[in-house]
Coordinates of C-alpha atoms and ligand atoms in Angstrom, one line a residue:
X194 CA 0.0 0.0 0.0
X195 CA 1.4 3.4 -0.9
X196 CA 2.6 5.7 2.3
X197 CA 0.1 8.2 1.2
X198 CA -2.6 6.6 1.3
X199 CA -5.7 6.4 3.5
X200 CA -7.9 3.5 4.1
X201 CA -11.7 3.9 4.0
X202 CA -12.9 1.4 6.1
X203 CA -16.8 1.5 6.0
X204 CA -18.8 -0.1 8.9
X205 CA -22.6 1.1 7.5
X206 CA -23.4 -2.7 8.0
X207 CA -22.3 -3.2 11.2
X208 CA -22.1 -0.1 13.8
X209 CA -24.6 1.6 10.8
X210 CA -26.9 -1.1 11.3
X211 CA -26.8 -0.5 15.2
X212 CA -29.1 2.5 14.7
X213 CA -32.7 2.2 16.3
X214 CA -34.8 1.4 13.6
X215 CA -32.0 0.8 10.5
X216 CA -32.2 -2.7 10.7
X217 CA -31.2 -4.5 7.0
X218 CA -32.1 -7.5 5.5
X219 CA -29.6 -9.6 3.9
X220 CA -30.1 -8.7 0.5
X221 CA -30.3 -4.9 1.3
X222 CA -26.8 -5.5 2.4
X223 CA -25.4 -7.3 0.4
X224 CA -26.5 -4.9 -1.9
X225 CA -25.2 -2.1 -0.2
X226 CA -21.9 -4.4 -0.4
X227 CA -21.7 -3.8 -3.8
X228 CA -22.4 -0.3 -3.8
X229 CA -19.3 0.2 -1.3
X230 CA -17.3 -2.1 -4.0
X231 CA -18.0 0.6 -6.6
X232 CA -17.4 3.7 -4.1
X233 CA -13.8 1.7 -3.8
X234 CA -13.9 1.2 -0.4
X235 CA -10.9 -0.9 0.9
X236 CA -12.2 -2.3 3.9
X237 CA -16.3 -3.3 4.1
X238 CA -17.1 -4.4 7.6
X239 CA -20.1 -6.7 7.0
X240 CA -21.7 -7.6 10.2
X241 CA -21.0 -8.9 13.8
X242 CA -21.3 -12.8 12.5
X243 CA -22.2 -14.3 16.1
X244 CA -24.5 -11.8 17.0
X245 CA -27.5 -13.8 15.0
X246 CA -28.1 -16.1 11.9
X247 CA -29.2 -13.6 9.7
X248 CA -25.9 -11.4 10.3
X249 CA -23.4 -14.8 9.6
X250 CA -25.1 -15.3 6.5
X251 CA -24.9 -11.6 5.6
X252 CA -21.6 -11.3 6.3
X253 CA -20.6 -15.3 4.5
X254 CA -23.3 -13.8 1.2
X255 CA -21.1 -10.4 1.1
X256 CA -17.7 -12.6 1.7
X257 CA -18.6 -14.8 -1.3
X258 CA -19.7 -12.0 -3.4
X259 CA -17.1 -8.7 -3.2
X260 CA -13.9 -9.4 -4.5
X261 CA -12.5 -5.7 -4.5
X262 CA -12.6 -4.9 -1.1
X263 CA -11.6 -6.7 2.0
X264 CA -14.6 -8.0 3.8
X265 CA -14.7 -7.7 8.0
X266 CA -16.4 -9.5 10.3
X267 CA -16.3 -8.2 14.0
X268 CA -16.2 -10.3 17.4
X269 CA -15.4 -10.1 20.7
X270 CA -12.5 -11.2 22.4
X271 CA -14.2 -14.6 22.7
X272 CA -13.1 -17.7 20.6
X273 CA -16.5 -18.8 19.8
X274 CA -17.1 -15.0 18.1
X275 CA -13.9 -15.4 16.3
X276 CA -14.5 -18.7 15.1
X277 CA -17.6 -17.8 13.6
X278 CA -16.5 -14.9 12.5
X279 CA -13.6 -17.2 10.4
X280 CA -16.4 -19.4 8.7
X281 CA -18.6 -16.4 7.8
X282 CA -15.8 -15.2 5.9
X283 CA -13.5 -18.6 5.1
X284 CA -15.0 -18.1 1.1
X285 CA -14.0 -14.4 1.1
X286 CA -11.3 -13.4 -2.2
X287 CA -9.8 -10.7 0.9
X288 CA -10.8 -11.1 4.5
X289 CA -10.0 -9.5 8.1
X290 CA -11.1 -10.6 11.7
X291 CA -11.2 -7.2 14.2
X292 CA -11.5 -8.1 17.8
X293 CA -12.3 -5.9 20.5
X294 CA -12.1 -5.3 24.0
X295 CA -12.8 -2.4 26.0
X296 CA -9.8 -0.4 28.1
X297 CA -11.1 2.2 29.7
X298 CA -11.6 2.2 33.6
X299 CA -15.0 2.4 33.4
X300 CA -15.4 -0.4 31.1
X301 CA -13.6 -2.5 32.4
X302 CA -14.5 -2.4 36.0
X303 CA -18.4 -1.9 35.3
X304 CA -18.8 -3.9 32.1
X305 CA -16.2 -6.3 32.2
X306 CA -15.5 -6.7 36.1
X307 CA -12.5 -7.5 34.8
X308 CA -8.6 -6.3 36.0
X309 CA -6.3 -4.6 33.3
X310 CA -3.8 -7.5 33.3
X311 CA -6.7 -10.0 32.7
X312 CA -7.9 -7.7 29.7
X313 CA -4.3 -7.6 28.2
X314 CA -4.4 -11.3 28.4
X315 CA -8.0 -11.3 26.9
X316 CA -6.7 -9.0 24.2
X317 CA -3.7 -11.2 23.1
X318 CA -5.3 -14.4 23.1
X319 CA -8.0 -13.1 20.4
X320 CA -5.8 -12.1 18.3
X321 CA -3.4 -15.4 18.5
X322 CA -6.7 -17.0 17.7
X323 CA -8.1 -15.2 15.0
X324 CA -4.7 -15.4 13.1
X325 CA -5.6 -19.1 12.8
X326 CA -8.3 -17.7 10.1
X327 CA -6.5 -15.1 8.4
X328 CA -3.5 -12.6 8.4
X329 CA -5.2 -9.3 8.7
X330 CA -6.3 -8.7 11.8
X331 CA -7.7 -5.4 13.5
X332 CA -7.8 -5.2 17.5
X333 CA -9.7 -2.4 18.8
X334 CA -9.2 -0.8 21.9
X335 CA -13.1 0.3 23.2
X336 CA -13.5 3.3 24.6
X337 CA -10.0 4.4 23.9
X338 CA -11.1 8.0 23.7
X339 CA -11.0 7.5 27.5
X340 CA -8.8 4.8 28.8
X341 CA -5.1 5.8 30.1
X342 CA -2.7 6.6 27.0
X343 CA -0.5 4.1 28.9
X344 CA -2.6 1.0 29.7
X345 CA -3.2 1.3 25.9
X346 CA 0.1 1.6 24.8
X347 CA 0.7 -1.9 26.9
X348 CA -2.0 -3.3 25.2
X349 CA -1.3 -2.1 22.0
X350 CA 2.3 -3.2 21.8
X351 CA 1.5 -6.8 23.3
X352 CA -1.6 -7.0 20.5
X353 CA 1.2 -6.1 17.8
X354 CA 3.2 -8.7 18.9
X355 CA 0.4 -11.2 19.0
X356 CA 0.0 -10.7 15.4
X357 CA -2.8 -7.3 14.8
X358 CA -2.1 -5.7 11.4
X359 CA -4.5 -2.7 12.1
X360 CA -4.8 -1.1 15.4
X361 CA -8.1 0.8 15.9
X362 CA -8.6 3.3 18.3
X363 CA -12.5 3.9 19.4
X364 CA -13.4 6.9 20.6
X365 CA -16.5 4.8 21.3
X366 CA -18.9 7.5 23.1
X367 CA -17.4 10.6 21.3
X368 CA -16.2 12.1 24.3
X369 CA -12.7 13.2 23.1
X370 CA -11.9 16.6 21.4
X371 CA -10.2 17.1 18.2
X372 CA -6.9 18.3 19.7
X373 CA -6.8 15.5 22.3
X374 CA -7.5 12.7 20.0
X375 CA -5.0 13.5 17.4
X376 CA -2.4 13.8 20.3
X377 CA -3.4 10.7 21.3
X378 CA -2.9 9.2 18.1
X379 CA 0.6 10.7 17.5
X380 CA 1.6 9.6 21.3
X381 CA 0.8 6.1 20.3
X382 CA 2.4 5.9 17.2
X383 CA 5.7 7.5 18.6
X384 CA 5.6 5.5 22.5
X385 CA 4.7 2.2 20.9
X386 CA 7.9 0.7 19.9
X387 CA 6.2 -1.8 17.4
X388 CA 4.1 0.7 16.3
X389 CA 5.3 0.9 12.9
X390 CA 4.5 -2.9 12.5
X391 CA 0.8 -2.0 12.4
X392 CA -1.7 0.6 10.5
X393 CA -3.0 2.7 13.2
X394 CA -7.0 3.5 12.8
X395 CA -9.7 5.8 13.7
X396 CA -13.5 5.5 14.8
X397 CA -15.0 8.0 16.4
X398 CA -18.7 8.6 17.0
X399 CA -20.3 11.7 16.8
X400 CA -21.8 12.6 20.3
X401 CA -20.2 15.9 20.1
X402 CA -20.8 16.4 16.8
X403 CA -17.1 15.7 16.3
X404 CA -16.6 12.3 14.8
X405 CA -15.7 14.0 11.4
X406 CA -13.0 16.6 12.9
X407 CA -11.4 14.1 15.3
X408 CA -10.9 11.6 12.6
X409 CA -9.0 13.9 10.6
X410 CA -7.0 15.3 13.5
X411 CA -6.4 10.7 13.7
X412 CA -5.1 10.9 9.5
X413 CA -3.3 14.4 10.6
X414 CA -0.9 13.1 13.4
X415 CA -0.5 9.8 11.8
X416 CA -3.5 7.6 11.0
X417 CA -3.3 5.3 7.7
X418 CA -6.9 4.3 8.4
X419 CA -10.5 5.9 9.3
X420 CA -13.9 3.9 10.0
X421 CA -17.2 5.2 8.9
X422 CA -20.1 5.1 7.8
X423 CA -21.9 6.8 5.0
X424 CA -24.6 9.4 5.7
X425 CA -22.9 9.1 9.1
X426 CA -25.2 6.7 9.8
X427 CA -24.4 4.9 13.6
X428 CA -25.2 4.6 17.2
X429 CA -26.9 7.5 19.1
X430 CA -25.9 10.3 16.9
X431 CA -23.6 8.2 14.6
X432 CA -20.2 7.3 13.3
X433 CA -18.1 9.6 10.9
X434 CA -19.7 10.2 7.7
X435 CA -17.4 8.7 5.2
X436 CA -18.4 11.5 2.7
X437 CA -17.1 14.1 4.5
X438 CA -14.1 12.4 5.6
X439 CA -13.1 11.7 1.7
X440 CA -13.9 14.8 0.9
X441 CA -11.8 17.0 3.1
X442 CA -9.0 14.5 2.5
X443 CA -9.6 14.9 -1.3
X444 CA -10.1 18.9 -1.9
X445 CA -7.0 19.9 1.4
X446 CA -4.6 17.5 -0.4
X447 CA -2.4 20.8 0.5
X448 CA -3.4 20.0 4.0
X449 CA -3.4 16.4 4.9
X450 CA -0.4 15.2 2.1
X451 CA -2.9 11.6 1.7
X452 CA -5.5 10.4 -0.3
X453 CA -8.3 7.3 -0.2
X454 CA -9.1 5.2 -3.3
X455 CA -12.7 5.9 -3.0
X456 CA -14.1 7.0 -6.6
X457 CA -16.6 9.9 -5.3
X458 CA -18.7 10.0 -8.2
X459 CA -20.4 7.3 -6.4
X460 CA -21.1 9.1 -3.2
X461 CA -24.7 10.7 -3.8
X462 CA -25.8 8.1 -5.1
X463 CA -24.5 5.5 -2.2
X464 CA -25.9 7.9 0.2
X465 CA -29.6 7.8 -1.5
X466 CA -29.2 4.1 -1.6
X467 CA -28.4 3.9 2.3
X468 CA -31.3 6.0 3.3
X469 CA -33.5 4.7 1.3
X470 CA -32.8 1.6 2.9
X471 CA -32.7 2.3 6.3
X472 CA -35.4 5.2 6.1
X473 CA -33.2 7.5 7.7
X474 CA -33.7 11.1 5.8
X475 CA -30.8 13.0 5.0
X476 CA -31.4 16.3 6.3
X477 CA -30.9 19.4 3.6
X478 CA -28.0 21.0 4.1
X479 CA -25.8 17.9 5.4
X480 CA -22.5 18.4 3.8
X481 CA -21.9 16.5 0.4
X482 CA -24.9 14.7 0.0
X483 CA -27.7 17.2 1.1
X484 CA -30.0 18.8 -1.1
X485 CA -28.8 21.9 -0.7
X486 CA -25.3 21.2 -0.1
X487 CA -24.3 23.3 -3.7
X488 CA -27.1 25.1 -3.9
X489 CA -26.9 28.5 -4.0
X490 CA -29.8 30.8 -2.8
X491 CA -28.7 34.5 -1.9
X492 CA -28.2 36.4 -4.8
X493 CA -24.9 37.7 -3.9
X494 CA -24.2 34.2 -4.0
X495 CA -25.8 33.4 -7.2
X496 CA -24.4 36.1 -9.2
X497 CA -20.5 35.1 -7.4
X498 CA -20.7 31.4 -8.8
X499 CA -22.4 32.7 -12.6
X500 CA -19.1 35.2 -12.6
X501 CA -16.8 32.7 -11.1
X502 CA -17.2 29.4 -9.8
X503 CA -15.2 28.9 -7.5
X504 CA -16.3 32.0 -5.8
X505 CA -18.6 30.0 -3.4
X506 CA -17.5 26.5 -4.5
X507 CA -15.0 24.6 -3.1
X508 CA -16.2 21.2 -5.1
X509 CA -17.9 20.2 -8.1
X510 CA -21.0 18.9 -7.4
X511 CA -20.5 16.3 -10.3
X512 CA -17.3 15.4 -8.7
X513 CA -19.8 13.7 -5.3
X514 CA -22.2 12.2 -8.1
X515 CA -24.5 14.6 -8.1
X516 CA -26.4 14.5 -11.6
X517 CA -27.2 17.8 -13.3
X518 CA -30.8 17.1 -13.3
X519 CA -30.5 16.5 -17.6
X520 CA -33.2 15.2 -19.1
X521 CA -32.4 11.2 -20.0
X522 CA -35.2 9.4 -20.8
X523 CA -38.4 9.5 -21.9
X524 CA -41.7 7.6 -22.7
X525 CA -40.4 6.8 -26.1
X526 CA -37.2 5.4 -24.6
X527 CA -36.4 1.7 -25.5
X528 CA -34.7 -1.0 -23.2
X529 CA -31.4 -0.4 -25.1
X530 CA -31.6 3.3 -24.1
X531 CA -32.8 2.9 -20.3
X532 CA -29.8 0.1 -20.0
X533 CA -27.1 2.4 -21.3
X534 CA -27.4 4.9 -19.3
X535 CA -27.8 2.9 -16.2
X536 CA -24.7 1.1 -17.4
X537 CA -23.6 4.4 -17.4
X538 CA -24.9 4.9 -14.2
X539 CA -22.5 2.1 -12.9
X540 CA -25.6 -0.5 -12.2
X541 CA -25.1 -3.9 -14.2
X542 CA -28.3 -6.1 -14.4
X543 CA -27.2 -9.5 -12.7
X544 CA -30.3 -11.0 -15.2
X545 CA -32.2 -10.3 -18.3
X546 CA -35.8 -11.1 -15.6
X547 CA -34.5 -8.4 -13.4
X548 CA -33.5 -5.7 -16.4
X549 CA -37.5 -6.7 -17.4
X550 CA -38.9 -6.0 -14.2
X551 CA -37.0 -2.7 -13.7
X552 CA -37.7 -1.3 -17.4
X553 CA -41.4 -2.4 -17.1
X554 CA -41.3 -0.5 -14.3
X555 CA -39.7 2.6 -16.0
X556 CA -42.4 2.4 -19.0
X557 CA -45.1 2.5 -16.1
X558 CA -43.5 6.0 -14.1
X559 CA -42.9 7.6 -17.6
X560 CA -46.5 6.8 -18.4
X561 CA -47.4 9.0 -15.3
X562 CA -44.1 11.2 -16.1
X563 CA -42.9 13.5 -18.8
X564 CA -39.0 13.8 -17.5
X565 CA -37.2 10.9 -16.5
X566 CA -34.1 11.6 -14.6
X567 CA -30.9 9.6 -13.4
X568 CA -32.2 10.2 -9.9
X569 CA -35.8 8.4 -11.1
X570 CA -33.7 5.7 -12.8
X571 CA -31.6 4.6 -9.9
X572 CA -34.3 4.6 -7.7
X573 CA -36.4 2.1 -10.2
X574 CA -33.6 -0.6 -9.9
X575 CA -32.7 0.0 -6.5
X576 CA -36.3 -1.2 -5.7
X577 CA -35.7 -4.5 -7.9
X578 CA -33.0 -5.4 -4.7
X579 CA -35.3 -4.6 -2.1
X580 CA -36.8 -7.5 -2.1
X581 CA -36.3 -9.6 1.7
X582 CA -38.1 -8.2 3.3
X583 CA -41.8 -10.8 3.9
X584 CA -44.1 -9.5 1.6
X585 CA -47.4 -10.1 4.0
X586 CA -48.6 -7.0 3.2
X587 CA -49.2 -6.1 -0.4
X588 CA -51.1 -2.9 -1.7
X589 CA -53.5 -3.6 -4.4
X590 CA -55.6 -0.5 -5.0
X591 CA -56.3 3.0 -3.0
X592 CA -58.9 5.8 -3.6
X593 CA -59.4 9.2 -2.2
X594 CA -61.5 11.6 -2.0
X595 CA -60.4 15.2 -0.9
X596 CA -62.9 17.7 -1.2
X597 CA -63.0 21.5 -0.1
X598 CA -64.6 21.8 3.1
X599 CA -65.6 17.6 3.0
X600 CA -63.5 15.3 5.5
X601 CA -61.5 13.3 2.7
X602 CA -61.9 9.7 2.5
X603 CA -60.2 6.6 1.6
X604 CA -60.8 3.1 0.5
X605 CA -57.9 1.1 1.0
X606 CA -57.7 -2.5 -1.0
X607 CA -54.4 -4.7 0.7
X608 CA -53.5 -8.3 0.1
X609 CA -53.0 -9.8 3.2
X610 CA -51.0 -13.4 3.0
X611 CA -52.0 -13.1 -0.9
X612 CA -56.0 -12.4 0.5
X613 CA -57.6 -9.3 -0.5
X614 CA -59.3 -7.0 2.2
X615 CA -60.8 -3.6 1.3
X616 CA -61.7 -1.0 4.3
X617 CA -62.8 3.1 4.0
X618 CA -61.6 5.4 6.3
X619 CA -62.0 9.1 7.1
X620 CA -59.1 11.5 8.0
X621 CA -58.1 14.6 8.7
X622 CA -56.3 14.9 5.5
X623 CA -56.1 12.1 2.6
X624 CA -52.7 10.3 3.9
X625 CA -54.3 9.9 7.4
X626 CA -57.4 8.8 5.3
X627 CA -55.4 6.2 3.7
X628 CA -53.1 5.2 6.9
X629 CA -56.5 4.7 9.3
X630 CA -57.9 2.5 5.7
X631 CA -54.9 0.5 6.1
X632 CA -54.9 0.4 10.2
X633 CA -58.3 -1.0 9.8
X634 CA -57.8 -4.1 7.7
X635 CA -53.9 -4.8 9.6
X636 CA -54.9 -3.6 13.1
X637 CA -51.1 -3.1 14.1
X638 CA -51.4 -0.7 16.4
X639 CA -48.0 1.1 15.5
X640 CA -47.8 4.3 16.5
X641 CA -46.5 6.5 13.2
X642 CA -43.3 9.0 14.7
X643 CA -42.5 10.2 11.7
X644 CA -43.9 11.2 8.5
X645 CA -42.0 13.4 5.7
X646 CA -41.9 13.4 2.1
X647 CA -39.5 14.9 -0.2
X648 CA -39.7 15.7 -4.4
X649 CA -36.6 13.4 -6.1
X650 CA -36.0 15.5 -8.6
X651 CA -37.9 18.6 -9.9
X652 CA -41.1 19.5 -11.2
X653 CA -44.6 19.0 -10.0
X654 CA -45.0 15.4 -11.9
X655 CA -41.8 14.5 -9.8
X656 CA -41.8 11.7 -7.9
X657 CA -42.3 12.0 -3.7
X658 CA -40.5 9.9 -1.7
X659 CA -41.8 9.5 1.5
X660 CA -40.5 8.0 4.9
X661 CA -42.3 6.8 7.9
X662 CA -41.3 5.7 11.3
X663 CA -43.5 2.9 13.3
X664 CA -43.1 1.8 16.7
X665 CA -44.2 -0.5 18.3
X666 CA -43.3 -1.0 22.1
X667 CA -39.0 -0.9 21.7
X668 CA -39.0 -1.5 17.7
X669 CA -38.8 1.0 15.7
X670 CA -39.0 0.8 12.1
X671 CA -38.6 2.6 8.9
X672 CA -41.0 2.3 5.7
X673 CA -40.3 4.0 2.2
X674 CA -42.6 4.7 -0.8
X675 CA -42.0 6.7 -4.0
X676 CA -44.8 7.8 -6.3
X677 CA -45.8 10.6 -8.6
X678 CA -49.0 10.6 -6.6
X679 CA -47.6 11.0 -3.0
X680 CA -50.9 9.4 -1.6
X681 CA -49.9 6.1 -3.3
X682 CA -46.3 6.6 -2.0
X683 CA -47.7 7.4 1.5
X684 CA -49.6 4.4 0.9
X685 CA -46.4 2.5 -0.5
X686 CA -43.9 3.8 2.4
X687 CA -46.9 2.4 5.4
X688 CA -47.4 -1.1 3.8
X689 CA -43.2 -1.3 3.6
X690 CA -43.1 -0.2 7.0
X691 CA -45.8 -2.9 8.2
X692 CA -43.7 -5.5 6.2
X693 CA -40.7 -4.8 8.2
X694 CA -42.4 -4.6 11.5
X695 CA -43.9 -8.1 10.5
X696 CA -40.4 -9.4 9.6
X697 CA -38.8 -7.9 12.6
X698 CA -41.2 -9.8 14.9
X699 CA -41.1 -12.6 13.5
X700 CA -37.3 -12.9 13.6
X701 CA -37.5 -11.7 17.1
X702 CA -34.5 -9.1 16.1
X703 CA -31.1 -10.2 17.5
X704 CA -31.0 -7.5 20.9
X705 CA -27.8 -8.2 21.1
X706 CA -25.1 -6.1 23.3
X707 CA -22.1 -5.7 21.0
X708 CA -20.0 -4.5 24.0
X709 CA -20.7 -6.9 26.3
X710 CA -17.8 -10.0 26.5
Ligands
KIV957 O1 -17.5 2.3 18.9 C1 -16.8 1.3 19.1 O2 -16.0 1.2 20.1 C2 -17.0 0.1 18.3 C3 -15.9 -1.0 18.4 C4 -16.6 -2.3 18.3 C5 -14.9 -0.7 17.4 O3 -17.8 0.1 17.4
ZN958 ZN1 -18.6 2.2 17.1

């Protein structure tokens, strides 16, 4: 690997994943695998393989099926999580095993109830065993961000010398400042006298807000390798957002003197593929990947870029993937057409039955559209993926009526289990028309947190996305709909939303505590 180079290592499918309510299914992920492939991340961390079925065979389907990036499958400190975690990945072309244990006082005595010399013992004996299943091994030291620069530099050293390639260092509860973590960084590399036998890493979440700026005060004062996520996506308020991170990197090359691999055309649309997904919104003017992130409103503004550019621009908005809303395709567009420019697009079809379904879904929106745009396109195959989810719930027909001064109404027809069921609601507006319809025939009682809708591209035949949150006692899930009518994608996002609740139950979701050994 060259010296100048910074590895991307993504963890959107496991620490991602640990977000209330962004559960995956497997074929989400692995999907979202193969979007990271493209992005050229180096390192994809897969799953936590013990944690439950479903996660092993997410993390053995994404071994088996990227080949340009090294697959990751996290455990404990605990043989049987690293032996699982070396058959979920024993088929994979590059594989790594990170281990963990935490360091910090606090940890250790609360969590753990364990003494520091026992943890150090703990520490080399996972990684002893994991090299039994391949060479590239990452230890991370949990809670880092607040255990004693010393008892980690024991650890550290004695986890080099048991064999760890890559040596992460957690800020695990985003505690730690920029200043402070990059200090810690460089005190590690320069104390630790194997330190140069080992990449040293960052992962920092972003209680503070600071997971982005104390990751690049990590690559500043020595770190060959960050962890995160895209969108930021993460526990409590999230990891690092991978955007932002490859970003800075890329436009201060005067600055930081490194570089990823990652090819950022592929970032907007990776992002839209991981909040579609999950159902988590990306809000406007997020860096990089939000709607407004090069938009430019005041005229001052406005009149700077039309002059010059880079007057108010720091980055191309192509450059991030960001389309320039051109007209592609049409209603008179043939297959030919509509798979060329999503080859163009980067998206292969892996079958001639799954090119079929998305382009007879293309004919169908450009029916009910003038415009089609990239943004519509990759949002028609990205739905051909989404397909683990149990389809119990399947929406066969809705009508509303909304009339001035009349209480709108809806009459809701659902398949349930393949049976039709029709029910008529009132509402205080037609979506709440349509949601008590559908509460009627499924009698879920979820309680709806969240409700927003957005336009994907522009243009009142646009399509609306819209994304809803359902809870029900602890579980929390997300449901997503597009539609040129936005009742039918209100419609669309609540039935996907019931689906996953129904899936979720019914696999009794794997609780599990990543930190506890
Ligand atoms: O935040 C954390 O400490 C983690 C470790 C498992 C690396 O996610
Ligand atoms: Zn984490």
């Amino acid at each position: 690997m060259p010296q100048n180079q910074l590895i991307i290592f993504d963890t959107t499918l496991r620490d991602g994943e640990q977000s209330p309510g962004a559960s995956m299914t497997i074929d989400e992920k692995v999907y979202i695998a193969k979007m990271l492939e493209n992005l050229k991340v180096d390192v994809i961390e897969a799953g936590f393989p013990i944690a439950s079925p479903d996660d092993f065979k997410a993390v053995k389907t994404i071994a088996e099926t990227i080949k340009d990036s090294t697959i990751c499958g996290l455990s404990r400190a605990l043989d049987k999580d690293i032996e699982v975690a070396g058959e979920a990945l024993k088929n994979a072309a590059s594989s790594r095993i990170h281990t963990f244990i935490a360091t910090s006082p606090i940890h250790m005595q609360a969590k753990l109830n364990m003494q520091p010399d026992e943890v150090v013992e703990m520490a080399i004996r996972a990684v002893k065993k994991a090299r039994q299943y391949t060479d590239n091994i990452e230890f991370s030291a949990e809670d880092a961000g607040r255990s004693n620069p010393e008892f980690l530099c024991r650890i550290i050293e004695a986890t080099i010398n048991a064999g760890a390639t890559t040596i992460n260092i957690p800020d695990t509860v985003g505690y730690t400042l920029p200043h402070q973590f990059g200090a810690l960084i460089r005190h590690l590399l320069e104390t630790i006298p194997n330190a140069d036998k080992a990449i040293f890493s960052s992962h920092c979440h972003n209680d503070l807000g600071l997971a982005v700026s104390n990751s690049l005060a990590a690559v500043l004062n020595g770190a060959r390798q960050v962890e995160c996520t895209i969108n930021g996506l993460g526990e409590r308020a999230g990891n690092a957002a991978l955007e932002e991170i490859v970003m800075a990197v890329r436009t201060r090359q005067d600055v930081f003197g490194c570089d990823t691999r990652i090819d950022t055309t592929h970032i907007v649309p990776a992002s839209r593929l991981v909040s579609r997904i999950t159902g988590f919104p990306v809000q406007p003017n997020k860096a990089i990947v939000g709607k407004n992130a090069f938009a430019h409103e005041s005229g001052i503004h406005q009149d700077g870029v039309l002059k010059a550019r880079e007057t108010y621009e720091i980055m191309l908005a192509q450059d991030v993937g960001w389309s320039d809303n051109k007209i592609v395709l049409g209603k008179h567009s043939g297959r030919n057409a509509f798979k060329t420019r999503l080859k163009e697009l980067n998206v292969e079809f892996e079958s001639d039955e799954e090119l079929n379904q998305a382009f007879a879904r293309f004919k169908n929106l450009a029916d009910r559209k003038h415009e089609i745009f990239d943004e519509d396109l990759t949002l028609l195959v990205s739905q051909n993926k989404n397909a683990n989810v149990d389809d119990i719930y399947e929406l066969v027909y809705s009508e509303v009526c909304s009339e001035t001064g009349e209480t709108p109404q809806a009459t809701v027809s659902i398949k349930v289990v393949g049976e039709e069921q029709t029910a008529k609601s009132k509402g205080g507006g037609p979506v709440d028309a349509v949601f008590k319809a559908i509460e009627t025939i499924v009698q879920s009682r979820a309680e709806l947190k969240l409700y927003s809708v957005n336009n994907i591209t522009r243009g009142t035949d646009a399509q609306g996305e819209v994304t809803i949150q359902l809870q029900i006692n602890e579980r929390i899930v997300y449901g997503y709909g597009a539609h040129t009518d936005i009742v039918i994608a209100s419609a669309k996002s609540y039935i996907d939303a019931l689906n996953k609740l129904h899936t979720v139950i019914k696999r009794q979701h794997p609780q599990y505590d990543h930190d506890g050994v």
